mmCIF file of C-alpha atoms in Angstrom:
data_model
loop_
_atom_site.group_PDB
_atom_site.id
_atom_site.type_symbol
_atom_site.label_atom_id
_atom_site.label_comp_id
_atom_site.label_asym_id
_atom_site.label_seq_id
_atom_site.Cartn_x
_atom_site.Cartn_y
_atom_site.Cartn_z
ATOM 1 C CA MET C 682 -34.385 0.320 -25.859
ATOM 2 C CA GLN C 683 -32.049 -2.426 -24.663
ATOM 3 C CA PHE C 684 -28.336 -1.829 -24.154
ATOM 4 C CA VAL C 685 -27.558 -4.387 -26.865
ATOM 5 C CA SER C 686 -29.432 -2.254 -29.421
ATOM 6 C CA ILE C 687 -27.633 0.916 -28.311
ATOM 7 C CA PHE C 688 -24.255 -0.791 -28.630
ATOM 8 C CA LEU C 689 -25.256 -2.208 -32.022
ATOM 9 C CA ILE C 690 -26.224 1.251 -33.338
ATOM 10 C CA MET C 691 -23.039 2.749 -31.896
ATOM 11 C CA GLY C 692 -21.030 -0.063 -33.497
ATOM 12 C CA ILE C 693 -22.649 0.550 -36.883
ATOM 13 C CA MET C 694 -21.967 4.305 -36.619
ATOM 14 C CA VAL C 695 -18.318 3.734 -35.707
ATOM 15 C CA GLY C 696 -18.071 1.187 -38.534
ATOM 16 C CA LEU C 697 -19.486 3.703 -41.037
ATOM 17 C CA LEU C 698 -17.068 6.382 -39.840
ATOM 18 C CA ILE C 699 -14.076 4.050 -40.135
ATOM 19 C CA SER C 700 -15.292 2.920 -43.583
ATOM 20 C CA ALA C 701 -15.534 6.532 -44.781
ATOM 21 C CA VAL C 702 -11.980 7.273 -43.600
ATOM 22 C CA LEU C 703 -10.673 4.072 -45.214
ATOM 23 C CA VAL C 704 -12.423 4.848 -48.530
ATOM 24 C CA ILE C 705 -10.783 8.300 -48.599
ATOM 25 C CA PHE C 706 -7.425 6.658 -47.841
ATOM 26 C CA ALA C 707 -7.891 3.945 -50.490
ATOM 27 C CA ASN C 708 -8.988 6.238 -53.328
ATOM 28 C CA LYS C 709 -6.240 7.712 -55.472
ATOM 29 C CA ASP C 710 -7.961 11.122 -55.618
ATOM 30 C CA LYS C 711 -8.714 11.157 -51.855
ATOM 31 C CA HIS C 712 -12.468 11.530 -52.481
ATOM 32 C CA ILE C 713 -15.089 9.642 -50.491
ATOM 33 C CA LYS C 714 -17.016 8.753 -53.664
ATOM 34 C CA THR C 715 -15.714 5.997 -55.900
ATOM 35 C CA GLU C 716 -16.021 6.652 -59.647
ATOM 36 C CA TYR C 717 -17.306 4.010 -62.053
ATOM 37 C CA ASP C 718 -17.553 3.988 -65.832
ATOM 38 C CA GLU C 719 -20.800 3.532 -67.794
ATOM 39 C CA ARG C 720 -20.606 -0.285 -68.049
ATOM 40 C CA GLN C 721 -19.748 -0.595 -64.380
ATOM 41 C CA LYS C 722 -22.751 1.554 -63.412
ATOM 42 C CA ILE C 723 -25.097 -0.708 -65.394
ATOM 43 C CA ALA C 724 -23.522 -3.843 -63.890
ATOM 44 C CA LYS C 725 -23.755 -2.362 -60.386
ATOM 45 C CA GLY C 726 -27.445 -1.663 -60.996
ATOM 46 C CA LYS C 727 -27.970 -5.357 -61.710
ATOM 47 C CA SER C 728 -25.981 -6.282 -58.593
ATOM 48 C CA TYR C 729 -28.197 -4.097 -56.421
ATOM 49 C CA THR C 730 -31.287 -5.677 -57.991
ATOM 50 C CA TYR C 731 -30.060 -9.203 -57.208
ATOM 51 C CA GLY C 732 -29.037 -8.092 -53.704
ATOM 52 C CA PHE C 733 -32.451 -6.531 -53.118
ATOM 53 C CA TYR C 734 -34.285 -9.723 -54.127
ATOM 54 C CA THR C 735 -31.929 -11.839 -52.015
ATOM 55 C CA ILE C 736 -32.661 -9.720 -48.936
ATOM 56 C CA LEU C 737 -36.387 -9.699 -49.759
ATOM 57 C CA ILE C 738 -36.581 -13.497 -49.989
ATOM 58 C CA SER C 739 -34.351 -14.144 -46.982
ATOM 59 C CA GLU C 740 -36.282 -11.621 -44.878
ATOM 60 C CA VAL C 741 -39.546 -13.393 -45.768
ATOM 61 C CA LEU C 742 -37.938 -16.646 -44.609
ATOM 62 C CA VAL C 743 -36.731 -14.997 -41.386
ATOM 63 C CA PHE C 744 -40.244 -13.594 -40.879
ATOM 64 C CA CYS C 745 -41.682 -17.105 -41.253
ATOM 65 C CA LEU C 746 -39.073 -18.396 -38.795
ATOM 66 C CA SER C 747 -39.996 -15.700 -36.266
ATOM 67 C CA ILE C 748 -43.638 -16.846 -36.419
ATOM 68 C CA GLU C 749 -42.891 -20.564 -36.334
ATOM 69 C CA GLY C 750 -40.079 -20.182 -33.807
ATOM 70 C CA TYR C 751 -36.342 -19.988 -34.432
ATOM 71 C CA PRO C 752 -34.470 -23.310 -34.585
ATOM 72 C CA ASN C 753 -32.877 -24.309 -31.307
ATOM 73 C CA ILE C 754 -29.253 -23.637 -32.283
ATOM 74 C CA HIS C 755 -28.546 -21.047 -29.574
ATOM 75 C CA ILE C 756 -28.251 -18.055 -31.934
ATOM 76 C CA PRO C 757 -30.127 -14.836 -31.036
ATOM 77 C CA GLY C 758 -33.100 -14.164 -33.321
ATOM 78 C CA ALA C 759 -31.924 -10.650 -34.221
ATOM 79 C CA TYR C 760 -28.854 -12.082 -35.942
ATOM 80 C CA TYR C 761 -30.994 -13.916 -38.484
ATOM 81 C CA HIS C 762 -31.849 -10.459 -39.877
ATOM 82 C CA MET C 763 -28.176 -9.525 -39.878
ATOM 83 C CA PHE C 764 -27.418 -12.771 -41.713
ATOM 84 C CA SER C 765 -29.989 -11.852 -44.344
ATOM 85 C CA LEU C 766 -28.322 -8.423 -44.773
ATOM 86 C CA PHE C 767 -24.898 -10.018 -45.132
ATOM 87 C CA LEU C 768 -26.333 -12.507 -47.634
ATOM 88 C CA GLY C 769 -27.660 -9.649 -49.796
ATOM 89 C CA LEU C 770 -24.375 -7.796 -49.461
ATOM 90 C CA THR C 771 -22.417 -10.909 -50.477
ATOM 91 C CA VAL C 772 -24.591 -11.348 -53.592
ATOM 92 C CA VAL C 773 -23.983 -7.693 -54.545
ATOM 93 C CA CYS C 774 -20.212 -7.946 -54.036
ATOM 94 C CA VAL C 775 -19.754 -11.307 -55.787
ATOM 95 C CA HIS C 776 -21.785 -10.101 -58.793
ATOM 96 C CA ASP C 777 -19.750 -6.873 -58.830
ATOM 97 C CA ILE C 778 -16.521 -8.866 -58.826
ATOM 98 C CA TRP C 779 -17.785 -11.149 -61.589
ATOM 99 C CA CYS C 780 -18.726 -8.165 -63.775
ATOM 100 C CA GLY C 781 -15.476 -6.312 -63.115
ATOM 101 C CA CYS C 782 -17.126 -3.432 -61.330
ATOM 102 C CA TYR C 783 -16.057 -4.065 -57.736
ATOM 103 C CA TRP C 784 -13.129 -1.698 -58.121
ATOM 104 C CA GLY C 785 -13.832 1.844 -59.312
ATOM 105 C CA LEU C 786 -11.692 3.984 -61.580
ATOM 106 C CA ASN C 787 -10.129 5.942 -58.729
ATOM 107 C CA ASN C 788 -9.498 2.978 -56.412
ATOM 108 C CA ASN C 789 -6.031 1.928 -55.378
ATOM 109 C CA ILE C 790 -6.466 -1.865 -55.502
ATOM 110 C CA LYS C 791 -3.345 -2.653 -53.463
ATOM 111 C CA ARG C 792 -4.492 -0.389 -50.639
ATOM 112 C CA TYR C 793 -7.985 -1.907 -50.790
ATOM 113 C CA ASN C 794 -6.547 -5.416 -50.557
ATOM 114 C CA GLY C 795 -4.486 -4.314 -47.559
ATOM 115 C CA ILE C 796 -7.555 -2.865 -45.851
ATOM 116 C CA PHE C 797 -9.536 -6.063 -46.498
ATOM 117 C CA LEU C 798 -6.744 -8.197 -45.073
ATOM 118 C CA PHE C 799 -6.490 -5.958 -42.020
ATOM 119 C CA ALA C 800 -10.294 -6.073 -41.537
ATOM 120 C CA LEU C 801 -10.260 -9.878 -41.840
ATOM 121 C CA LEU C 802 -7.487 -10.280 -39.280
ATOM 122 C CA LEU C 803 -9.189 -7.856 -36.892
ATOM 123 C CA ASN C 804 -12.511 -9.668 -37.198
ATOM 124 C CA LEU C 805 -10.918 -13.099 -36.797
ATOM 125 C CA LEU C 806 -9.109 -11.863 -33.687
ATOM 126 C CA ILE C 807 -12.401 -10.647 -32.221
ATOM 127 C CA CYS C 808 -13.988 -13.997 -33.175
ATOM 128 C CA ILE C 809 -11.438 -16.105 -31.306
ATOM 129 C CA ALA C 810 -10.898 -13.657 -28.406
ATOM 130 C CA PRO C 811 -13.797 -14.954 -26.231
ATOM 131 C CA TYR C 812 -12.495 -18.516 -26.561
ATOM 132 C CA LEU C 813 -8.907 -17.447 -25.796
ATOM 133 C CA VAL C 814 -10.021 -15.556 -22.672
ATOM 134 C CA ASN C 815 -12.577 -18.015 -21.260
ATOM 135 C CA HIS C 816 -11.312 -21.273 -22.853
ATOM 136 C CA GLU C 817 -14.954 -22.103 -23.502
ATOM 137 C CA VAL C 818 -17.963 -20.682 -25.313
ATOM 138 C CA ARG C 819 -20.270 -19.228 -22.690
ATOM 139 C CA ILE C 820 -24.034 -19.262 -22.890
ATOM 140 C CA ARG C 821 -26.087 -16.199 -21.918
ATOM 141 C CA THR C 822 -29.736 -15.234 -22.124
ATOM 142 C CA ILE C 823 -30.683 -12.717 -24.810
ATOM 143 C CA ALA C 824 -34.365 -11.740 -25.130
ATOM 144 C CA GLY C 825 -35.371 -14.793 -23.061
ATOM 145 C CA MET C 826 -33.373 -17.189 -25.226
ATOM 146 C CA GLU C 827 -30.247 -19.122 -24.238
ATOM 147 C CA CYS C 828 -27.575 -18.258 -26.769
ATOM 148 C CA TYR C 829 -23.875 -18.782 -27.314
ATOM 149 C CA ASP C 830 -21.952 -15.670 -26.271
ATOM 150 C CA LEU C 831 -20.153 -15.131 -29.567
ATOM 151 C CA PRO C 832 -19.386 -12.063 -31.709
ATOM 152 C CA TYR C 833 -21.846 -13.081 -34.436
ATOM 153 C CA ALA C 834 -21.470 -9.836 -36.421
ATOM 154 C CA ASN C 835 -17.695 -10.341 -36.622
ATOM 155 C CA ILE C 836 -18.096 -13.991 -37.597
ATOM 156 C CA MET C 837 -20.447 -13.005 -40.440
ATOM 157 C CA CYS C 838 -18.111 -10.184 -41.457
ATOM 158 C CA SER C 839 -15.142 -12.601 -41.568
ATOM 159 C CA VAL C 840 -17.088 -15.109 -43.688
ATOM 160 C CA PHE C 841 -18.182 -12.254 -45.976
ATOM 161 C CA ILE C 842 -14.585 -11.055 -46.488
ATOM 162 C CA ILE C 843 -13.379 -14.622 -47.119
ATOM 163 C CA ILE C 844 -16.135 -15.200 -49.745
ATOM 164 C CA VAL C 845 -15.307 -11.872 -51.428
ATOM 165 C CA GLY C 846 -11.611 -12.802 -51.398
ATOM 166 C CA ILE C 847 -12.254 -16.238 -52.932
ATOM 167 C CA ALA C 848 -14.552 -14.711 -55.596
ATOM 168 C CA GLY C 849 -11.892 -12.116 -56.428
ATOM 169 C CA LEU C 850 -9.225 -14.805 -56.684
ATOM 170 C CA ILE C 851 -11.331 -17.015 -58.968
ATOM 171 C CA ARG C 852 -12.209 -14.027 -61.162
ATOM 172 C CA ARG C 853 -8.568 -13.011 -61.367
ATOM 173 C CA LEU C 854 -7.562 -16.517 -62.437
ATOM 174 C CA THR C 855 -10.315 -16.759 -65.058
ATOM 175 C CA THR C 856 -9.607 -13.328 -66.567
ATOM 176 C CA LYS C 857 -5.826 -13.704 -66.646
ATOM 177 C CA LYS C 858 -6.069 -14.982 -70.230
ATOM 178 C CA GLU C 859 -7.757 -11.732 -71.321
ATOM 179 C CA GLU C 860 -4.866 -9.614 -70.137
ATOM 180 C CA GLU C 861 -2.006 -9.005 -72.498
ATOM 181 C CA MET J 28 -20.187 -10.077 -82.003
ATOM 182 C CA LYS J 29 -16.482 -9.566 -81.375
ATOM 183 C CA ASN J 30 -15.021 -6.198 -82.298
ATOM 184 C CA LEU J 31 -11.805 -7.350 -83.938
ATOM 185 C CA ARG J 32 -11.270 -3.974 -85.644
ATOM 186 C CA LEU J 33 -10.992 -2.275 -82.276
ATOM 187 C CA LYS J 34 -8.553 -4.921 -81.069
ATOM 188 C CA ALA J 35 -6.489 -4.578 -84.255
ATOM 189 C CA ALA J 36 -6.452 -0.753 -84.030
ATOM 190 C CA ARG J 37 -5.351 -0.926 -80.407
ATOM 191 C CA ALA J 38 -2.652 -3.458 -81.164
ATOM 192 C CA GLY J 39 -1.622 -1.339 -84.148
ATOM 193 C CA MET J 40 -0.889 1.552 -81.809
ATOM 194 C CA ASP J 41 0.904 -0.839 -79.455
ATOM 195 C CA LEU J 42 -1.490 -0.107 -76.612
ATOM 196 C CA SER J 43 -2.578 -2.533 -73.926
ATOM 197 C CA GLN J 44 -6.204 -2.712 -72.802
ATOM 198 C CA GLU J 45 -5.127 -1.022 -69.583
ATOM 199 C CA GLN J 46 -3.510 1.904 -71.435
ATOM 200 C CA LEU J 47 -6.478 2.415 -73.751
ATOM 201 C CA ALA J 48 -8.832 2.222 -70.778
ATOM 202 C CA GLU J 49 -6.848 4.921 -68.997
ATOM 203 C CA MET J 50 -6.946 7.162 -72.078
ATOM 204 C CA CYS J 51 -10.748 6.784 -72.300
ATOM 205 C CA ASN J 52 -11.273 7.034 -68.528
ATOM 206 C CA VAL J 53 -12.895 3.609 -68.250
ATOM 207 C CA SER J 54 -11.877 0.315 -66.658
ATOM 208 C CA ARG J 55 -9.798 -2.325 -68.438
ATOM 209 C CA GLN J 56 -12.691 -4.759 -68.111
ATOM 210 C CA THR J 57 -14.916 -2.371 -70.095
ATOM 211 C CA ILE J 58 -12.458 -2.290 -73.025
ATOM 212 C CA SER J 59 -12.197 -6.075 -72.806
ATOM 213 C CA SER J 60 -16.021 -6.395 -72.836
ATOM 214 C CA ILE J 61 -16.298 -4.143 -75.913
ATOM 215 C CA GLU J 62 -13.647 -6.165 -77.765
ATOM 216 C CA LYS J 63 -15.390 -9.413 -76.862
ATOM 217 C CA GLY J 64 -18.752 -7.981 -77.933
ATOM 218 C CA ASP J 65 -20.258 -8.402 -74.471
ATOM 219 C CA TYR J 66 -21.002 -4.697 -74.063
ATOM 220 C CA ASN J 67 -22.352 -2.085 -76.459
ATOM 221 C CA PRO J 68 -20.708 1.234 -75.536
ATOM 222 C CA THR J 69 -22.541 4.553 -75.590
ATOM 223 C CA ILE J 70 -21.771 7.009 -78.389
ATOM 224 C CA ASN J 71 -19.689 9.108 -75.974
ATOM 225 C CA LEU J 72 -17.420 6.181 -75.183
ATOM 226 C CA CYS J 73 -17.213 5.215 -78.863
ATOM 227 C CA ILE J 74 -16.044 8.760 -79.664
ATOM 228 C CA ALA J 75 -13.503 8.675 -76.817
ATOM 229 C CA ILE J 76 -12.096 5.359 -78.103
ATOM 230 C CA CYS J 77 -11.980 6.664 -81.689
ATOM 231 C CA LYS J 78 -10.124 9.801 -80.590
ATOM 232 C CA ALA J 79 -7.646 7.752 -78.569
ATOM 233 C CA LEU J 80 -6.938 5.428 -81.505
ATOM 234 C CA HIS J 81 -7.096 8.177 -84.202
ATOM 235 C CA LYS J 82 -9.864 6.356 -86.044
ATOM 236 C CA THR J 83 -13.376 7.275 -87.201
ATOM 237 C CA LEU J 84 -16.578 5.779 -85.799
ATOM 238 C CA ASP J 85 -17.173 4.009 -89.114
ATOM 239 C CA GLU J 86 -13.753 2.410 -89.054
ATOM 240 C CA LEU J 87 -14.212 0.930 -85.597
ATOM 241 C CA PHE J 88 -17.921 0.494 -84.967
ATOM 242 C CA TRP J 89 -19.845 0.402 -88.239
ATOM 243 C CA GLU J 90 -21.016 -3.119 -89.050
ATOM 244 C CA GLU J 91 -20.967 -3.895 -92.758
#
């Protein structure tokens, strides 16, 4: 196992741990599980279905790319899989937002928004840090391929949060008329 | 089909969608979807709404 993989697994584990703590903090009842009503559960089921098919199709495309050879844009091949995961996740979240089931019954929306903003700022800081330190984007060899030395996971995470934010904003504007 | 009787009963009790949703332990969007006719609630939710608005199932959900 390469060091990159070990760090990636460790990063995911730390991320999951932080997420669990944040979910407890952001839920009004301090439980790790978010509660949804019956309509939200049905809508979430549809979201997961669309997300599953998105990942399935994108993974088939990534598989084809891995056979044919990745395009020469200096991005490590492993991150194409991560991109496909983020794509599926984005589909799930945007559909959830559109169906009004992104927030559960026991969620404190203001706290959630704060956490999202904090996560976005943190990720953006990590994204620009290499450029601020080196004043250039370095190139290094990963799995025999020359790649830009960038925090790809953080870049994808930032884009994901921005898309979720925009979707939430659009939904809020379109549903404002419904509210009394 | 829009459920105008539910909307009228809610307005009659001077409740907002948010308040009714809280009384029935569902989200505001779910109440909005029921009023717009986008979602058919289960019998349990229908009963919860009827209890909250002091109405019968026939009065709110029976289509004539």
